[in-house]
XYZ file of C-alpha atoms in Angstrom:
712
model
C 0.120 0.095 0.145
C 1.626 3.398 -0.879
C 0.911 6.285 1.139
C 0.643 9.861 -0.669
C 0.659 12.385 1.887
C -1.538 15.477 2.162
C 0.407 18.639 1.369
C 1.534 20.996 3.911
C 0.405 24.499 3.793
C 3.453 27.167 3.488
C 3.348 29.979 5.780
C 1.933 32.997 4.119
C 5.215 34.572 3.121
C 5.605 35.786 -0.726
C 7.980 33.960 -2.845
C 10.304 37.182 -4.284
C 13.410 35.585 -5.599
C 12.165 35.557 -9.506
C 14.194 36.986 -11.957
C 13.597 36.973 -15.803
C 15.911 37.518 -19.002
C 15.533 37.542 -22.605
C 18.164 37.814 -25.312
C 17.873 39.327 -28.900
C 20.193 37.517 -31.662
C 20.549 38.653 -35.343
C 18.605 36.148 -37.100
C 17.758 32.627 -35.677
C 21.036 31.806 -34.196
C 21.799 32.073 -30.404
C 25.737 32.794 -31.270
C 24.527 36.056 -32.972
C 24.039 38.055 -29.774
C 23.051 41.507 -30.023
C 21.892 42.415 -26.641
C 20.066 40.874 -23.641
C 17.871 42.339 -20.666
C 17.404 41.000 -17.090
C 14.464 41.693 -15.130
C 14.568 40.776 -10.997
C 12.775 41.229 -7.861
C 14.925 43.254 -5.323
C 14.171 44.431 -1.735
C 15.270 48.135 -0.995
C 16.002 49.735 2.495
C 12.809 49.700 3.301
C 12.184 46.300 2.674
C 9.943 47.024 -0.012
C 10.158 44.793 -3.361
C 10.631 46.763 -6.268
C 11.651 45.267 -9.781
C 15.061 46.119 -11.281
C 16.197 46.225 -14.889
C 19.548 45.929 -16.777
C 20.776 46.086 -20.215
C 23.676 43.938 -21.708
C 25.590 44.457 -24.948
C 28.216 41.913 -23.942
C 27.084 38.171 -23.167
C 29.879 37.573 -20.918
C 28.912 40.735 -18.939
C 25.441 39.120 -18.978
C 26.329 35.478 -17.691
C 28.746 36.678 -14.956
C 25.984 39.292 -13.756
C 23.069 36.333 -13.797
C 25.640 33.997 -11.898
C 26.580 36.283 -9.433
C 26.469 35.709 -5.659
C 23.799 38.548 -5.702
C 21.667 36.364 -7.241
C 22.042 33.246 -4.550
C 18.658 31.305 -4.413
C 17.007 32.920 -7.200
C 15.088 31.312 -9.924
C 15.688 32.861 -13.476
C 12.754 32.334 -15.828
C 12.799 32.706 -19.677
C 10.041 32.296 -22.320
C 11.383 28.984 -24.315
C 14.761 29.387 -22.011
C 16.055 26.039 -22.516
C 15.425 25.950 -26.074
C 16.905 29.496 -26.992
C 18.075 32.321 -24.532
C 20.091 29.896 -22.081
C 21.815 28.400 -25.268
C 22.836 31.812 -26.186
C 24.180 33.012 -23.073
C 25.773 29.414 -22.030
C 26.504 27.683 -25.104
C 25.929 23.759 -24.757
C 25.081 24.183 -21.217
C 24.692 20.376 -20.684
C 28.427 20.227 -20.691
C 28.824 22.485 -18.393
C 29.793 21.036 -15.208
C 27.928 23.298 -13.072
C 24.544 22.787 -14.721
C 22.530 19.677 -12.968
C 19.876 19.886 -15.839
C 16.647 18.046 -15.660
C 14.328 17.093 -18.945
C 11.270 15.168 -19.402
C 11.898 13.486 -22.688
C 13.117 16.048 -24.985
C 11.697 19.319 -22.839
C 13.649 21.362 -20.723
C 12.110 21.360 -17.128
C 14.790 23.105 -14.987
C 18.853 23.831 -14.557
C 20.534 24.112 -11.056
C 23.465 26.061 -11.112
C 25.986 24.998 -8.196
C 29.355 27.116 -7.943
C 30.751 28.364 -4.199
C 28.337 26.643 -2.634
C 25.342 28.526 -3.761
C 22.748 27.890 -6.100
C 20.669 29.399 -8.433
C 18.015 28.048 -11.175
C 17.091 28.415 -14.344
C 13.474 27.902 -15.626
C 11.124 27.809 -18.465
C 8.262 29.727 -18.239
C 6.371 27.824 -20.674
C 6.178 24.841 -18.415
C 3.719 26.968 -16.584
C 2.207 28.902 -19.250
C 1.897 26.980 -22.537
C 1.056 29.914 -24.788
C 2.790 32.389 -27.098
C 4.668 35.337 -25.011
C 2.002 37.735 -27.000
C -1.070 35.917 -25.593
C 0.415 35.927 -22.060
C 1.053 39.516 -22.064
C -2.817 40.239 -23.791
C -3.818 38.027 -20.573
C -1.855 40.342 -18.269
C -2.856 43.696 -19.817
C 1.120 44.377 -20.255
C 0.851 44.115 -24.059
C 4.119 42.475 -26.052
C 5.609 44.430 -28.650
C 5.792 43.677 -32.168
C 9.356 41.735 -33.042
C 11.542 43.909 -35.311
C 11.924 42.016 -38.790
C 16.055 43.043 -38.678
C 15.922 40.501 -35.271
C 14.753 37.919 -37.549
C 17.095 37.510 -40.373
C 21.183 37.274 -40.020
C 23.656 38.485 -42.575
C 23.796 34.975 -43.949
C 19.796 34.946 -44.268
C 19.803 38.169 -45.995
C 22.345 36.753 -48.773
C 20.495 33.780 -49.103
C 16.875 35.429 -49.578
C 18.469 37.529 -52.292
C 20.173 34.572 -54.008
C 16.825 32.236 -53.933
C 14.697 35.080 -55.047
C 16.983 36.069 -57.651
C 16.961 32.555 -58.989
C 13.593 31.874 -58.536
C 13.896 29.270 -56.019
C 11.579 31.365 -53.633
C 9.022 33.572 -53.908
C 8.538 37.407 -51.638
C 5.473 35.030 -50.212
C 7.911 31.927 -49.230
C 10.380 34.435 -47.690
C 7.565 35.959 -45.778
C 6.053 32.643 -44.637
C 9.614 31.127 -43.594
C 11.076 33.865 -41.650
C 8.139 35.908 -40.825
C 8.930 39.204 -42.014
C 7.119 41.875 -43.901
C 6.717 42.591 -47.773
C 8.903 45.819 -47.296
C 11.425 44.186 -45.408
C 11.996 41.573 -48.215
C 11.997 44.747 -50.823
C 14.592 46.204 -48.627
C 17.051 42.845 -48.566
C 16.713 43.188 -52.319
C 17.153 46.688 -52.981
C 19.739 47.854 -50.219
C 21.152 44.107 -49.336
C 20.070 44.421 -45.654
C 17.929 45.485 -42.663
C 20.654 46.694 -40.723
C 21.793 45.944 -37.012
C 21.461 49.293 -35.418
C 19.646 49.096 -31.941
C 17.604 51.883 -31.119
C 15.801 52.654 -27.607
C 12.549 51.090 -28.908
C 14.192 47.949 -29.951
C 15.850 47.993 -26.446
C 12.403 48.944 -25.197
C 10.958 45.852 -27.062
C 13.249 43.549 -25.409
C 12.584 45.133 -21.689
C 8.741 44.383 -22.258
C 9.459 40.533 -23.376
C 11.330 40.392 -19.758
C 8.888 42.462 -17.839
C 5.675 39.991 -18.886
C 7.598 36.884 -18.129
C 8.471 38.258 -14.450
C 5.226 39.889 -13.921
C 3.412 36.451 -14.905
C 5.769 34.897 -12.302
C 5.483 37.160 -9.558
C 1.381 37.376 -9.830
C 0.946 33.471 -10.126
C 3.260 33.065 -7.230
C 1.297 35.653 -5.265
C -2.125 33.963 -6.791
C -0.936 30.388 -5.501
C -0.093 31.717 -2.108
C -3.149 33.843 -1.620
C -5.566 31.161 -2.150
C -3.929 27.922 -1.635
C -0.706 28.775 0.665
C 1.310 26.596 -2.061
C 4.598 27.588 -3.593
C 5.777 27.781 -7.231
C 7.061 24.515 -9.084
C 8.936 24.161 -12.203
C 5.669 23.316 -14.247
C 1.874 23.702 -14.104
C 1.073 19.803 -13.526
C 3.257 19.834 -10.448
C 1.747 23.032 -9.320
C -1.816 21.727 -9.573
C -1.549 18.609 -8.100
C 0.280 20.624 -5.390
C -2.943 22.666 -4.914
C -5.153 19.640 -5.168
C -3.003 17.498 -2.361
C -2.892 20.255 0.099
C -6.642 22.158 -0.114
C -8.780 19.421 -1.627
C -8.186 16.110 0.290
C -8.673 15.458 4.240
C -6.033 13.181 4.590
C -3.195 10.905 3.370
C -4.190 8.937 0.196
C -3.667 5.265 0.493
C -3.030 3.651 -3.210
C -3.222 -0.434 -3.161
C -0.532 -2.073 -5.251
C -3.542 -3.027 -7.438
C -3.380 0.403 -8.969
C -0.710 -0.383 -11.406
C -3.128 -2.819 -13.585
C -4.893 0.745 -14.522
C -1.574 1.754 -16.692
C -2.753 -1.357 -19.284
C -6.346 0.562 -19.623
C -4.645 4.318 -19.741
C -5.519 5.516 -23.322
C -5.228 8.712 -25.054
C -7.952 10.886 -26.247
C -9.723 10.185 -29.450
C -8.972 11.929 -32.923
C -10.415 10.640 -35.772
C -11.556 11.436 -39.469
C -14.568 9.487 -40.126
C -15.632 9.865 -43.805
C -15.498 12.228 -46.915
C -11.565 12.396 -46.756
C -10.310 15.112 -49.058
C -13.680 16.772 -49.892
C -15.143 20.054 -48.977
C -18.143 19.827 -46.691
C -20.135 22.800 -46.432
C -22.380 24.469 -43.555
C -20.799 21.958 -41.475
C -20.811 22.840 -37.636
C -17.952 22.840 -35.362
C -18.961 22.152 -31.405
C -16.487 22.169 -28.555
C -16.906 20.778 -24.813
C -16.492 23.289 -22.429
C -13.576 21.679 -20.109
C -14.072 18.488 -20.992
C -11.759 16.667 -18.763
C -12.465 18.959 -15.826
C -16.043 18.186 -16.466
C -15.752 14.342 -15.617
C -13.640 15.041 -13.033
C -16.381 16.926 -11.303
C -19.445 14.834 -12.567
C -18.472 11.151 -12.328
C -17.346 8.240 -9.827
C -14.096 6.783 -9.461
C -12.672 3.449 -7.723
C -11.122 4.021 -4.616
C -7.560 3.524 -5.108
C -7.260 2.302 -1.407
C -10.296 -0.696 -1.869
C -8.953 -2.243 -4.619
C -9.361 -6.222 -5.357
C -7.910 -8.558 -7.949
C -9.307 -11.450 -9.436
C -7.412 -14.019 -11.677
C -10.572 -15.721 -12.514
C -13.658 -13.307 -13.107
C -16.914 -12.799 -14.994
C -18.965 -10.155 -16.399
C -20.991 -9.437 -13.084
C -17.901 -7.559 -11.761
C -17.930 -5.227 -14.882
C -21.689 -4.142 -14.160
C -21.659 -4.208 -10.473
C -17.907 -2.310 -9.694
C -15.978 0.341 -11.127
C -12.308 -1.085 -11.989
C -10.772 -2.523 -14.761
C -10.888 -6.041 -16.502
C -8.661 -7.983 -19.167
C -11.382 -9.221 -21.483
C -12.446 -10.436 -24.848
C -14.666 -8.236 -26.828
C -16.433 -8.199 -30.196
C -17.356 -5.318 -31.706
C -19.585 -5.796 -34.750
C -18.610 -4.984 -38.348
C -21.917 -3.095 -38.901
C -20.734 -0.306 -36.338
C -19.630 2.794 -38.128
C -18.185 4.272 -35.056
C -17.127 1.640 -32.743
C -16.542 2.272 -29.023
C -13.494 1.038 -27.777
C -9.480 1.833 -27.985
C -7.357 -0.488 -29.295
C -3.251 0.078 -29.672
C -1.931 -1.096 -32.957
C 1.666 -0.353 -34.189
C 1.983 2.603 -31.625
C -1.444 3.968 -32.991
C -4.549 4.395 -31.155
C -7.259 2.934 -33.508
C -11.206 2.295 -32.566
C -11.596 -0.800 -34.453
C -14.470 -3.753 -35.038
C -13.795 -7.496 -34.553
C -12.649 -9.464 -31.996
C -10.399 -7.269 -29.608
C -8.459 -8.342 -26.199
C -6.936 -5.659 -23.551
C -7.347 -3.839 -20.324
C -10.586 -1.919 -20.075
C -12.088 -0.044 -17.727
C -15.352 -0.804 -16.679
C -17.416 2.291 -17.350
C -16.440 1.878 -20.875
C -17.073 -1.757 -21.139
C -20.524 -1.141 -19.945
C -21.009 1.860 -22.657
C -19.485 -0.259 -25.617
C -22.354 -3.204 -24.558
C -25.076 -0.563 -24.811
C -23.883 0.306 -27.878
C -23.504 -3.512 -29.436
C -20.201 -4.721 -28.098
C -20.323 -8.236 -26.631
C -18.319 -9.411 -23.880
C -16.642 -12.876 -24.665
C -14.424 -13.515 -21.983
C -13.177 -11.655 -18.619
C -9.950 -13.107 -17.810
C -8.683 -10.928 -14.523
C -10.292 -8.213 -12.821
C -9.377 -5.334 -10.791
C -12.245 -3.638 -8.802
C -12.817 -1.171 -5.974
C -15.498 -2.107 -2.966
C -16.072 1.446 -3.094
C -16.296 4.309 -5.211
C -15.370 8.121 -4.449
C -15.664 11.607 -6.182
C -12.224 13.456 -4.878
C -12.176 15.801 -7.424
C -15.603 17.664 -7.173
C -14.787 20.447 -4.610
C -11.404 21.024 -6.345
C -13.281 21.770 -9.744
C -16.120 23.458 -8.450
C -14.086 25.958 -6.701
C -11.908 26.512 -9.961
C -14.622 26.526 -12.076
C -16.667 29.189 -9.808
C -13.567 31.418 -9.623
C -13.176 31.262 -13.370
C -16.650 32.295 -14.217
C -16.025 35.277 -11.533
C -12.804 36.183 -13.198
C -14.667 36.610 -16.579
C -17.442 38.245 -15.224
C -15.110 41.217 -14.084
C -13.191 40.812 -17.130
C -9.987 39.402 -15.497
C -7.687 37.932 -18.126
C -5.190 37.158 -15.736
C -7.314 35.259 -13.314
C -9.245 33.285 -15.964
C -5.875 32.055 -17.290
C -4.641 31.144 -13.879
C -7.471 28.892 -13.067
C -7.836 27.367 -16.222
C -4.247 26.116 -16.036
C -4.555 24.625 -12.857
C -8.041 23.176 -13.725
C -6.893 21.606 -16.958
C -3.201 20.488 -15.531
C -4.189 17.806 -12.688
C -5.345 14.300 -14.157
C -2.115 13.930 -16.153
C 0.161 14.111 -13.156
C -1.477 11.084 -11.558
C -0.382 9.086 -14.671
C 3.143 10.423 -14.650
C 5.753 7.640 -15.081
C 9.622 7.864 -14.009
C 12.580 6.464 -16.063
C 15.257 6.571 -13.814
C 18.105 8.605 -15.765
C 20.550 11.167 -15.131
C 22.725 13.312 -17.535
C 26.546 13.376 -16.871
C 29.962 12.242 -17.530
C 30.836 8.715 -18.272
C 33.273 8.821 -15.020
C 30.843 10.134 -12.880
C 28.315 7.581 -12.156
C 25.192 8.844 -9.951
C 24.449 7.363 -6.616
C 21.687 4.416 -6.616
C 18.174 6.082 -4.729
C 18.150 4.837 -1.498
C 14.818 2.681 -1.921
C 16.427 1.059 -4.764
C 19.846 0.005 -3.350
C 20.411 -3.657 -2.372
C 17.657 -4.759 -5.437
C 20.512 -5.910 -7.855
C 19.987 -2.491 -10.116
C 23.261 -0.808 -11.471
C 23.928 2.199 -13.968
C 24.674 2.070 -17.394
C 26.203 4.570 -19.676
C 24.565 5.791 -23.168
C 26.969 8.359 -24.501
C 25.114 11.367 -27.067
C 27.030 10.839 -30.115
C 30.651 10.152 -29.534
C 31.083 12.327 -26.291
C 32.037 11.133 -22.786
C 29.058 13.315 -21.986
C 25.601 11.028 -22.017
C 22.831 9.735 -20.115
C 23.255 7.256 -16.860
C 20.340 4.903 -16.716
C 19.528 2.472 -13.960
C 19.043 -1.216 -15.103
C 17.918 -4.366 -13.567
C 19.287 -7.918 -13.764
C 17.732 -8.537 -17.181
C 19.283 -5.068 -18.848
C 16.130 -3.594 -19.036
C 15.958 0.361 -18.093
C 14.009 0.700 -14.950
C 10.561 2.553 -15.344
C 8.267 2.953 -12.302
C 5.427 4.918 -11.847
C 5.783 8.268 -9.947
C 5.392 8.408 -6.432
C 2.433 10.543 -6.397
C 0.812 8.922 -9.344
C -2.759 7.108 -8.953
C -3.018 5.301 -12.102
C -6.915 4.500 -11.680
C -7.450 8.150 -11.472
C -5.750 9.288 -14.707
C -7.347 6.251 -16.701
C -10.775 6.716 -15.392
C -10.747 10.457 -16.329
C -9.584 9.536 -19.819
C -12.414 6.647 -20.174
C -15.010 9.344 -19.004
C -14.019 11.869 -21.240
C -14.305 9.308 -24.331
C -17.488 7.886 -23.021
C -19.208 11.685 -23.264
C -17.341 12.023 -26.755
C -18.853 9.015 -27.992
C -22.429 9.304 -26.547
C -22.689 12.853 -28.247
C -21.652 11.379 -31.334
C -24.027 8.558 -31.230
C -26.655 11.386 -30.609
C -25.687 13.098 -33.812
C -26.105 9.889 -35.516
C -29.719 8.785 -33.932
C -30.995 11.987 -34.515
C -30.037 11.065 -38.692
C -27.047 13.305 -38.996
C -23.067 12.587 -39.730
C -20.361 12.668 -37.590
C -17.142 13.766 -39.756
C -14.378 14.285 -37.494
C -13.600 14.297 -33.678
C -10.563 15.684 -32.038
C -10.241 14.573 -28.063
C -13.125 17.315 -27.044
C -14.501 18.172 -30.260
C -16.690 17.280 -33.010
C -17.498 18.278 -36.601
C -20.904 17.403 -37.882
C -23.764 18.506 -40.085
C -25.967 18.734 -37.113
C -27.542 22.029 -35.969
C -28.386 22.975 -32.784
C -26.944 20.393 -31.121
C -25.861 22.187 -28.305
C -24.749 25.691 -27.588
C -24.200 26.300 -23.767
C -21.353 27.847 -21.528
C -21.741 25.288 -18.564
C -19.198 23.015 -17.419
C -19.002 19.925 -19.756
C -21.721 21.152 -22.221
C -21.037 21.669 -25.849
C -20.535 24.952 -27.169
C -20.694 25.983 -30.705
C -17.562 26.850 -32.064
C -18.591 27.888 -35.454
C -20.155 27.050 -38.495
C -18.319 26.863 -42.178
C -16.572 24.841 -44.822
C -14.666 21.644 -43.553
C -12.017 19.358 -45.680
C -10.464 16.707 -43.538
C -7.010 14.663 -44.803
C -6.098 12.874 -41.340
C -6.332 13.005 -37.712
C -5.280 16.720 -36.869
C -4.734 17.478 -40.866
C -7.464 19.696 -42.239
C -8.741 22.945 -43.541
C -11.680 24.986 -42.122
C -13.155 28.228 -43.618
C -15.531 30.138 -41.385
C -18.851 31.244 -42.743
C -18.802 34.690 -43.875
C -14.792 34.633 -43.924
C -12.345 34.515 -46.817
C -9.407 33.131 -45.440
C -8.841 29.204 -44.859
C -7.447 28.389 -41.534
C -4.773 24.891 -41.963
C -4.388 23.006 -39.207
C -1.003 20.638 -39.901
C 0.247 18.323 -37.075
C 3.816 19.456 -36.816
C 4.048 22.258 -38.979
C 3.919 25.815 -37.724
C 1.423 28.164 -39.422
C 1.097 26.473 -42.829
C -0.146 28.988 -45.531
C -1.492 26.058 -47.953
C -2.041 22.651 -48.280
C 1.254 21.076 -50.034
C 3.452 17.987 -49.494
C 6.561 19.973 -48.259
C 7.058 22.680 -46.169
C 10.252 24.584 -44.930
C 11.044 25.691 -41.445
C 13.711 27.142 -39.585
C 14.591 26.043 -36.324
C 17.786 26.083 -34.091
C 19.907 22.530 -32.832
C 19.019 22.058 -29.260
C 21.614 21.051 -27.053
C 21.098 17.156 -27.234
C 20.801 17.029 -30.796
C 23.822 19.046 -31.135
C 25.633 16.324 -28.834
C 24.566 13.845 -31.413
C 25.185 15.457 -34.692
C 28.605 16.915 -33.371
C 27.281 20.609 -34.310
C 27.100 24.028 -32.578
C 24.003 24.315 -29.958
C 21.784 27.187 -31.193
C 22.987 27.016 -34.580
C 20.216 28.043 -37.044
C 19.291 25.582 -40.158
C 16.278 24.791 -42.558
C 14.339 21.718 -41.860
C 11.792 20.009 -44.384
C 8.756 18.695 -43.177
C 6.924 15.959 -45.653
C 3.379 15.904 -45.198
C 1.684 12.822 -46.755
C -1.781 13.235 -45.733
C -2.082 9.831 -45.102
C -4.349 8.356 -42.705
C -4.035 4.772 -41.018
C -6.232 4.933 -38.326
C -9.126 4.069 -40.649
C -9.424 2.140 -43.899
C -10.068 4.299 -46.723
C -11.631 3.595 -50.191
C -11.000 6.521 -52.049
C -12.568 9.239 -50.122
C -14.849 6.878 -47.916
C -13.702 5.667 -44.413
C -14.283 2.444 -42.423
C -12.826 1.516 -39.230
C -10.165 -1.040 -39.283
C -11.369 -5.190 -38.436
C -8.903 -6.162 -36.060
C -9.198 -9.970 -37.474
C -8.343 -8.642 -40.664
C -5.379 -6.778 -39.423
C -3.583 -9.522 -37.422
C -4.284 -11.910 -40.228
C -2.422 -9.285 -42.637
C 0.531 -9.249 -40.183
C 0.809 -12.966 -39.424
C 0.934 -13.072 -43.507
C 3.537 -10.442 -43.450
C 5.542 -12.285 -41.088
C 4.754 -15.761 -42.613
C 6.125 -14.399 -45.941
C 9.344 -12.848 -44.814
C 9.781 -16.745 -43.012
C 9.198 -18.392 -45.872
C 11.763 -16.326 -48.128
C 14.188 -16.705 -45.591
C 13.933 -20.244 -45.682
C 14.118 -20.345 -49.310
C 17.668 -18.750 -49.647
C 18.863 -20.346 -46.237
C 17.951 -23.786 -48.107
C 19.799 -22.854 -51.470
C 22.798 -21.815 -49.497
C 22.890 -24.561 -47.191
C 22.419 -27.400 -49.544
C 22.720 -26.590 -52.947
C 26.189 -27.593 -54.484
C 28.134 -26.835 -57.580
C 29.906 -29.455 -59.084
C 31.783 -30.359 -62.266
C 30.869 -33.215 -64.998
C 31.859 -34.101 -68.208
C 29.117 -33.629 -70.882
C 30.030 -36.116 -73.658
C 27.818 -34.570 -76.529
C 30.015 -31.716 -76.121
C 33.019 -33.547 -74.852
C 33.540 -30.950 -72.396
C 33.382 -30.384 -68.441
C 30.225 -28.435 -67.405
C 29.466 -26.812 -63.936
C 25.884 -27.413 -62.273
C 24.085 -26.889 -59.153
C 22.578 -29.649 -57.423
C 18.871 -29.899 -57.130
C 17.278 -29.078 -53.389
C 13.734 -29.110 -52.415
C 13.419 -25.306 -53.030
C 13.699 -25.987 -56.728
C 10.469 -26.645 -57.345
C 10.165 -22.799 -57.649
C 12.388 -22.656 -60.186
C 10.729 -25.091 -62.514
C 7.408 -23.497 -61.841
C 8.619 -19.745 -62.636
C 11.128 -21.632 -65.222
C 13.962 -19.166 -63.819
C 15.493 -18.252 -60.645
C 12.615 -16.646 -58.804
C 13.404 -12.619 -57.713
C 12.145 -11.511 -54.462
C 9.093 -9.873 -55.652
C 8.241 -13.494 -57.447
C 8.656 -15.280 -54.227
C 6.794 -12.563 -52.090
C 3.598 -13.161 -54.939
C 3.959 -16.733 -54.692
C 3.797 -17.052 -50.793
C 1.209 -14.525 -50.462
C -0.726 -16.801 -52.819
C 0.419 -19.971 -50.642
C -0.627 -18.152 -47.285
C -4.214 -17.254 -48.710
C -4.516 -21.141 -50.053
C -3.935 -22.378 -46.644
C -6.021 -20.034 -44.721
C -8.919 -20.361 -47.284
C -8.879 -24.304 -47.171
C-alpha cells in the first residue's frame, strides 16, 4: 500500500527571489548575440519589493551578472529559456559541469547551477504558461511589442534570400512565410542588401517589455497560489496543480493499493479521428467543442477508490456491471458499427476497430460499449473497487466558479491561472519515472536509497561520440528501470480519460440517432452537419465554436473556412503556421543541446528543416474518400501473413545456401566439362517460374500460398 501525503500549507510568505531574462540575436542563431535584458525582484532599504532592470551589450557581462552571488537562491525564468536564451548565454549548457539539468523526454524542465556553495535556478516559463508570449502579455494586460524584422534574419539569411529570389527558387511570399517578415522588409533586402543591425531605444524597450511580461506573470502567479492555497511555485503547471489539490482538497493522506498499477494497461489517450469524406469540402458544417471536458468528467463522475482495490485472477461479467475497475477481456465489436466504441493500440497508434479485440478496459467504458452493441466474450482478470469516490468535485467546483467570476470581471489573468490549474491535474496522476540522469562517463550517480540492495546498476549511454551522455538504471535483465511516479494514482488518470471518451462517444451517437453525420472528432470537439446540437457555456456542455466549410485529410490535418470569411485556416500537425496545403514545408529551427551533441554540431545554430506531409490516414481503412473502421481480425491476419511471407523467403534462401552445391561433370555430347548445381527441395519454384525467382516473385507466390492455406 502506497501512501501519498496530504500537502502541508506554507506560511503565507511571498516568494520573491525571481528574475527574468530575454536575449535578442541577429537571425535565428543563438551565437549572433546583439543584447540582452534582465529584470529581477529586489528589496530596497525599507524592505519593499521593487523590480530592477538592466541591459547588456556583452554576453559575458550578462552571464557573470546572472551567476553572481547576488542572485543566490534566485530563480531565473525565460520563455523558451532551455531552447533558445540559455543556449545563447551558455552555449551547450549540458557540458557545463556546474549545471545539473533535468529534462522530461526532450522538454527542458529546470537547470540548477551550483558554484562556490550557492545555487541559482533556471526555468522555462513555457512549462507554466504554455502559450505564446504575445498571448500571455494580453492576458496580463501588459502587451508585447512587435518583433523587429531585423532581429529575424542574419547577414547569411539576407544573402540567401537575395540569391533564392533572384534564382527563382523562392518567391517573396515564401520568404515572408519562412522568416515571418513583412513584404517591405523583403523589398529592402533586395534593394539595399540588408535590414541593418543598429540598436535603437525602441528595440531596447521591446526586449525589456518581453522580460517584464515573464516576470510579471511569475510574480502574480506566485502571489495567486500563496494567497488562495498557501502553496509555492514549482517548475511545471502540472506539479503546481497537483500540489494545490493535495494541499487543499483532500482531508487526509491518500492510500493507494498495489493493484492500482493494472490501470496503466487501460490508460488510453483522447480520440482523434476523421470518419468520412476524406479530402472533400463539406459545406455548412458545425464545429462543437466541450467546455472543459476533462475537468467536467472529474467533477461529474465516480471513481474507484484506490485504497480498496481487489484482484481476481478468474472473473466474470458481473463485476464489470456491479463495480468500477478494470478487466482484461475479449470483446467482439460487430462489423456493422460505423463508429466503434473501444480504443485499441496497434503499431503505436490508437485506433477504434471492429472485430475481436483483447485488452484491459475500464468498466465504465465496457458498459458503454455493450450498450452500443459490443459483446464481452470472456473476462480473464479483474481489478475492482468495493467503494467509489469523487475526489475532484470540490477542486473543480472552486476553480470553475473562480473562473466564472474572473470572466465576469474581465480579469483575463485570473481566468488564465484558474484554467491552467484546472486542466493540468489529471495527467500528473499518470506520470512515469525513468531512472536516468545526464552526466559524464566517469561520474556515475548514486543509486536511490529505496532501490539499493535490489540488484540495480547504472549503465552509460553516450550522446554521439562524447564522454557525456545519460546514465540509466537497469535491472538484472538489462531493462531500463521505469516506475510509476510516487504521487501517481493510475486509476484516477485512466478513469478520467475513459469518462472523457465516453462523453464524446455518446454525443456522437446522439448525432447519428438524430439522422445526421459525424465527420471528425478531436478529443473534446466534433465536426458534424447537425445544427443546434447544443450551445451552452456550462461546464461539460457543448458550445458552438463555428459554422463553415471543412475539408479533412487525417487526424489533426484539415482545412476550415468560417462562414462569411475568406481566409482558410489550416491545421497541420507538426507544421507551424501553414499557409497552404502542400507536400513539403520549409521551417527554420535551431539545433537543441542534446541534438547538437549527437550530430557534433554547435548548439543554437540555425538551420532549415524540411517537413514532408503525406496526408495518409492510417487510423481507418480508406476506399477513395470513404472511410470505415479497421477490423482487428483482418489486421492481425495481415500481420501474420507478412511475418509468414518473410519467414518463407528467408527459409528459401537459407535452403539454397546450405544444400545446393556446385559440381563439375563431363558432357559427352559436347565433349567438355561443365559446371552445374545440385537440386534441392526449393528448386520446385525454379521449375514453376522457369527461372530463378526474384524476391518480388517469391513474395507474390508465398502470399498466394498463405491465402490458399487459410481459405482451405
